[in-house]
PDB file of C-alpha atoms in Angstrom:
ATOM      1  CA  LEU K   1     -31.155 158.927-165.816  1.00 50.00           C
ATOM      2  CA  PHE K   2     -33.970 158.168-168.268  1.00 54.00           C
ATOM      3  CA  GLY K   3     -35.372 161.670-168.623  1.00 58.00           C
ATOM      4  CA  GLY K   4     -37.696 161.280-165.655  1.00 59.00           C
ATOM      5  CA  SER K   5     -39.425 158.194-166.999  1.00 64.00           C
ATOM      6  CA  SER K   6     -39.224 154.664-165.666  1.00 62.00           C
ATOM      7  CA  VAL K   7     -37.827 151.784-167.664  1.00 63.00           C
ATOM      8  CA  LEU K   8     -40.546 149.559-166.158  1.00 61.00           C
ATOM      9  CA  PRO K   9     -43.980 149.173-167.709  1.00 65.00           C
ATOM     10  CA  ARG K  10     -46.122 151.914-166.192  1.00 69.00           C
ATOM     11  CA  ASP K  11     -48.768 149.525-164.858  1.00 79.00           C
ATOM     12  CA  MET K  12     -46.202 147.387-162.960  1.00 84.00           C
ATOM     13  CA  ARG K  13     -44.094 150.245-161.526  1.00 82.00           C
ATOM     14  CA  ARG K  14     -45.744 149.941-158.065  1.00 85.00           C
ATOM     15  CA  TYR K  15     -45.915 146.133-157.920  1.00 87.00           C
ATOM     16  CA  PRO K  16     -47.196 144.437-155.760  1.00 89.00           C
ATOM     17  CA  ASP K  17     -49.460 147.409-154.990  1.00 90.00           C
ATOM     18  CA  VAL K  18     -51.307 147.187-158.287  1.00 90.00           C
ATOM     19  CA  SER K  19     -54.915 146.425-159.171  1.00 90.00           C
ATOM     20  CA  HIS K  20     -56.268 142.929-159.672  1.00 89.00           C
ATOM     21  CA  ASP K  21     -56.683 143.678-163.384  1.00 91.00           C
ATOM     22  CA  VAL K  22     -53.005 144.618-163.707  1.00 90.00           C
ATOM     23  CA  ARG K  23     -51.938 141.443-161.858  1.00 90.00           C
ATOM     24  CA  ARG K  24     -54.195 139.347-164.073  1.00 88.00           C
ATOM     25  CA  ALA K  25     -52.839 140.986-167.246  1.00 89.00           C
ATOM     26  CA  ASN K  26     -49.278 140.264-166.072  1.00 90.00           C
ATOM     27  CA  ALA K  27     -49.919 136.793-164.633  1.00 89.00           C
ATOM     28  CA  LYS K  28     -47.322 135.085-166.861  1.00 90.00           C
ATOM     29  CA  PHE K  29     -44.617 137.514-165.723  1.00 92.00           C
ATOM     30  CA  ILE K  30     -45.590 137.173-162.057  1.00 94.00           C
ATOM     31  CA  GLY K  31     -45.601 133.379-162.342  1.00 93.00           C
ATOM     32  CA  ALA K  32     -42.188 133.450-164.025  1.00 95.00           C
ATOM     33  CA  ALA K  33     -40.831 135.647-161.220  1.00 96.00           C
ATOM     34  CA  GLY K  34     -42.003 133.029-158.713  1.00 97.00           C
ATOM     35  CA  GLU K  35     -40.292 130.266-160.674  1.00 96.00           C
ATOM     36  CA  TYR K  36     -37.047 132.269-160.810  1.00 97.00           C
ATOM     37  CA  LEU K  37     -37.172 132.850-157.037  1.00 97.00           C
ATOM     38  CA  VAL K  38     -37.519 129.089-156.497  1.00 97.00           C
ATOM     39  CA  ASP K  39     -34.600 128.522-158.896  1.00 97.00           C
ATOM     40  CA  SER K  40     -32.534 131.006-156.902  1.00 96.00           C
ATOM     41  CA  PHE K  41     -33.242 129.379-153.535  1.00 95.00           C
ATOM     42  CA  LEU K  42     -32.503 125.882-154.804  1.00 96.00           C
ATOM     43  CA  THR K  43     -29.375 126.894-156.715  1.00 96.00           C
ATOM     44  CA  ARG K  44     -27.980 128.894-153.767  1.00 94.00           C
ATOM     45  CA  HIS K  45     -28.231 125.755-151.672  1.00 94.00           C
ATOM     46  CA  GLY K  46     -26.276 123.575-154.090  1.00 94.00           C
ATOM     47  CA  LEU K  47     -29.067 121.930-156.065  1.00 94.00           C
ATOM     48  CA  THR K  48     -29.191 121.769-159.841  1.00 93.00           C
ATOM     49  CA  VAL K  49     -32.567 122.871-161.179  1.00 95.00           C
ATOM     50  CA  TRP K  50     -34.019 122.060-164.581  1.00 93.00           C
ATOM     51  CA  SER K  51     -37.058 123.573-166.253  1.00 92.00           C
ATOM     52  CA  ALA K  52     -39.608 120.903-167.038  1.00 87.00           C
ATOM     53  CA  PRO K  53     -41.044 120.740-170.569  1.00 80.00           C
ATOM     54  CA  ASP K  54     -44.053 123.020-171.091  1.00 72.00           C
ATOM     55  CA  LEU K  55     -46.497 120.133-171.374  1.00 61.00           C
ATOM     56  CA  HIS K  56     -45.375 118.620-168.063  1.00 71.00           C
ATOM     57  CA  CYS K  57     -47.423 119.296-164.900  1.00 78.00           C
ATOM     58  CA  ALA K  58     -44.316 120.141-162.901  1.00 88.00           C
ATOM     59  CA  GLU K  59     -42.408 123.315-163.684  1.00 91.00           C
ATOM     60  CA  ARG K  60     -39.054 122.427-162.165  1.00 95.00           C
ATOM     61  CA  LEU K  61     -37.049 119.251-161.675  1.00 93.00           C
ATOM     62  CA  ILE K  62     -34.254 118.507-159.238  1.00 93.00           C
ATOM     63  CA  GLU K  63     -32.338 115.254-158.971  1.00 89.00           C
ATOM     64  CA  LEU K  64     -31.876 113.700-155.557  1.00 85.00           C
ATOM     65  CA  PHE K  65     -30.534 110.226-154.862  1.00 79.00           C
ATOM     66  CA  GLY K  66     -30.951 109.212-158.486  1.00 84.00           C
ATOM     67  CA  ARG K  67     -34.577 110.271-158.650  1.00 85.00           C
ATOM     68  CA  ALA K  68     -36.181 113.236-160.404  1.00 88.00           C
ATOM     69  CA  VAL K  69     -38.202 115.323-157.951  1.00 93.00           C
ATOM     70  CA  ARG K  70     -40.999 117.214-159.700  1.00 92.00           C
ATOM     71  CA  ILE K  71     -41.802 120.677-158.342  1.00 95.00           C
ATOM     72  CA  GLN K  72     -44.924 122.679-159.151  1.00 94.00           C
ATOM     73  CA  VAL K  73     -44.537 126.420-158.435  1.00 95.00           C
ATOM     74  CA  LYS K  74     -47.504 128.523-157.305  1.00 95.00           C
ATOM     75  CA  THR K  75     -47.087 132.262-156.833  1.00 96.00           C
ATOM     76  CA  VAL K  76     -49.068 135.011-155.109  1.00 96.00           C
ATOM     77  CA  SER K  77     -48.172 138.675-155.203  1.00 95.00           C
ATOM     78  CA  ALA K  78     -48.894 139.502-151.553  1.00 95.00           C
ATOM     79  CA  PRO K  79     -50.882 138.327-148.541  1.00 96.00           C
ATOM     80  CA  VAL K  80     -54.524 139.316-148.133  1.00 95.00           C
ATOM     81  CA  GLY K  81     -55.748 139.674-144.576  1.00 96.00           C
ATOM     82  CA  GLY K  82     -52.555 138.097-143.237  1.00 97.00           C
ATOM     83  CA  LEU K  83     -52.895 134.970-145.386  1.00 97.00           C
ATOM     84  CA  CYS K  84     -51.715 133.656-148.740  1.00 97.00           C
ATOM     85  CA  ASN K  85     -53.978 131.074-150.357  1.00 95.00           C
ATOM     86  CA  PHE K  86     -52.783 128.686-153.047  1.00 94.00           C
ATOM     87  CA  SER K  87     -55.170 126.593-155.120  1.00 88.00           C
ATOM     88  CA  MET K  88     -53.592 123.553-156.721  1.00 86.00           C
ATOM     89  CA  THR K  89     -55.232 123.904-160.112  1.00 84.00           C
ATOM     90  CA  CYS K  90     -53.928 124.301-163.627  1.00 79.00           C
ATOM     91  CA  GLY K  91     -55.318 126.030-166.650  1.00 70.00           C
ATOM     92  CA  ASN K  92     -56.693 129.449-167.376  1.00 67.00           C
ATOM     93  CA  PRO K  93     -60.258 130.188-166.266  1.00 64.00           C
ATOM     94  CA  ARG K  94     -60.679 132.609-169.194  1.00 67.00           C
ATOM     95  CA  ALA K  95     -59.326 130.214-171.823  1.00 66.00           C
ATOM     96  CA  GLY K  96     -61.137 126.963-171.222  1.00 67.00           C
ATOM     97  CA  GLY K  97     -61.241 126.542-167.484  1.00 71.00           C
ATOM     98  CA  GLN K  98     -59.218 125.288-164.587  1.00 77.00           C
ATOM     99  CA  LYS K  99     -58.858 121.746-163.335  1.00 79.00           C
ATOM    100  CA  ARG K 100     -57.179 120.058-160.422  1.00 82.00           C
ATOM    101  CA  TYR K 101     -53.822 118.426-160.961  1.00 80.00           C
ATOM    102  CA  ALA K 102     -53.952 114.669-161.344  1.00 77.00           C
ATOM    103  CA  LEU K 103     -52.868 112.668-158.329  1.00 77.00           C
ATOM    104  CA  GLY K 104     -49.114 112.200-158.605  1.00 81.00           C
ATOM    105  CA  ALA K 105     -48.680 114.970-161.212  1.00 85.00           C
ATOM    106  CA  PHE K 106     -45.849 116.443-159.118  1.00 90.00           C
ATOM    107  CA  ASP K 107     -44.036 115.638-155.876  1.00 92.00           C
ATOM    108  CA  ILE K 108     -43.640 118.982-154.118  1.00 94.00           C
ATOM    109  CA  ALA K 109     -45.330 122.362-154.426  1.00 95.00           C
ATOM    110  CA  ALA K 110     -43.245 125.508-154.032  1.00 97.00           C
ATOM    111  CA  LEU K 111     -45.492 128.255-152.648  1.00 97.00           C
ATOM    112  CA  VAL K 112     -44.068 131.699-153.427  1.00 98.00           C
ATOM    113  CA  VAL K 113     -44.998 135.062-151.874  1.00 97.00           C
ATOM    114  CA  LEU K 114     -43.278 137.622-154.090  1.00 96.00           C
ATOM    115  CA  SER K 115     -43.867 140.686-151.892  1.00 95.00           C
ATOM    116  CA  HIS K 116     -41.822 139.074-149.111  1.00 96.00           C
ATOM    117  CA  ASN K 117     -39.423 136.934-151.191  1.00 96.00           C
ATOM    118  CA  VAL K 118     -40.362 133.775-149.328  1.00 97.00           C
ATOM    119  CA  VAL K 119     -40.909 130.226-150.535  1.00 98.00           C
ATOM    120  CA  LYS K 120     -42.501 127.363-148.646  1.00 98.00           C
ATOM    121  CA  PHE K 121     -42.144 123.846-150.020  1.00 97.00           C
ATOM    122  CA  VAL K 122     -44.952 121.414-149.217  1.00 95.00           C
ATOM    123  CA  PRO K 123     -45.503 117.764-150.145  1.00 92.00           C
ATOM    124  CA  ASN K 124     -48.193 117.180-152.769  1.00 88.00           C
ATOM    125  CA  ARG K 125     -50.853 116.145-150.282  1.00 80.00           C
ATOM    126  CA  GLY K 126     -53.629 118.706-150.714  1.00 78.00           C
ATOM    127  CA  ARG K 127     -55.939 120.548-153.049  1.00 84.00           C
ATOM    128  CA  SER K 128     -55.049 123.915-151.542  1.00 88.00           C
ATOM    129  CA  PHE K 129     -52.515 125.388-149.156  1.00 94.00           C
ATOM    130  CA  ARG K 130     -52.283 128.463-146.954  1.00 96.00           C
ATOM    131  CA  ILE K 131     -49.360 130.432-145.565  1.00 97.00           C
ATOM    132  CA  SER K 132     -49.817 132.891-142.708  1.00 97.00           C
ATOM    133  CA  THR K 133     -47.707 136.027-142.519  1.00 98.00           C
ATOM    134  CA  THR K 134     -46.613 134.745-139.098  1.00 98.00           C
ATOM    135  CA  GLU K 135     -44.571 132.091-140.965  1.00 97.00           C
ATOM    136  CA  PHE K 136     -42.589 134.574-143.078  1.00 98.00           C
ATOM    137  CA  ALA K 137     -39.746 135.190-140.602  1.00 97.00           C
ATOM    138  CA  GLU K 138     -39.092 131.454-140.206  1.00 97.00           C
ATOM    139  CA  LEU K 139     -39.280 130.848-143.957  1.00 97.00           C
ATOM    140  CA  ALA K 140     -36.845 133.711-144.605  1.00 95.00           C
ATOM    141  CA  ALA K 141     -34.425 132.509-141.908  1.00 95.00           C
ATOM    142  CA  ASP K 142     -34.246 128.941-143.261  1.00 94.00           C
ATOM    143  CA  PRO K 143     -35.779 128.666-146.726  1.00 86.00           C
ATOM    144  CA  ILE K 144     -34.651 125.063-147.209  1.00 94.00           C
ATOM    145  CA  ASP K 145     -36.118 123.626-143.996  1.00 96.00           C
ATOM    146  CA  SER K 146     -39.547 123.162-145.607  1.00 96.00           C
ATOM    147  CA  LEU K 147     -37.913 121.514-148.649  1.00 96.00           C
ATOM    148  CA  GLU K 148     -36.130 118.998-146.427  1.00 95.00           C
ATOM    149  CA  TYR K 149     -39.385 118.256-144.593  1.00 94.00           C
ATOM    150  CA  SER K 150     -41.230 117.792-147.906  1.00 94.00           C
ATOM    151  CA  LEU K 151     -38.522 115.530-149.317  1.00 92.00           C
ATOM    152  CA  GLY K 152     -38.563 113.440-146.134  1.00 91.00           C
ATOM    153  CA  THR K 153     -42.333 113.066-146.356  1.00 90.00           C
ATOM    154  CA  MET K 154     -42.099 112.195-150.050  1.00 85.00           C
ATOM    155  CA  MET K 155     -39.398 109.572-149.459  1.00 82.00           C
ATOM    156  CA  LYS K 156     -41.244 108.066-146.499  1.00 82.00           C
ATOM    157  CA  CYS K 157     -44.443 107.774-148.533  1.00 77.00           C
ATOM    158  CA  ALA K 158     -42.547 106.210-151.443  1.00 69.00           C
ATOM    159  CA  SER K 159     -41.273 103.401-149.201  1.00 58.00           C
ATOM    160  CA  LEU K 160     -44.655 102.765-147.569  1.00 46.00           C
ATOM    161  CA  PRO K 161     -48.089 101.938-148.944  1.00 46.00           C
ATOM    162  CA  PRO K 162     -49.719 105.005-150.589  1.00 50.00           C
ATOM    163  CA  CYS K 163     -50.216 107.896-148.176  1.00 44.00           C
TER     164      CYS K 163
END
């Protein structure tokens, strides 16, 4: 169709089976793909999703029961050794460093594994999170279950003293 050449950038043609350097060079695109997958899941299940302003700690907003729910999206390309690790930090280590998000900077984290098209939503209650490949089938079968759990936890904590 295209004279034997791919329309995709040569270095990303075999994604996610690409080198660390290629993933690092394309980090913005990979992160955007994770955000779009989250948008797709939420929209398919009847929620309206907004992009948060660039200077905001959350990347997506949804409105539930008259309240804005702030979602921070973290994306990995593929599991390593059966696990996906997510560090809840912001910033670029090559351009000034990384730092932890401030307490209360967002309500829910959306953890995305692009190679398997799965998303796990977790309440903002940790500095890092981990997903095992053994969870993928359940996450794929009901991608909104973890969102409902996270929202329930968030709402319960909002009506009680700080968690």
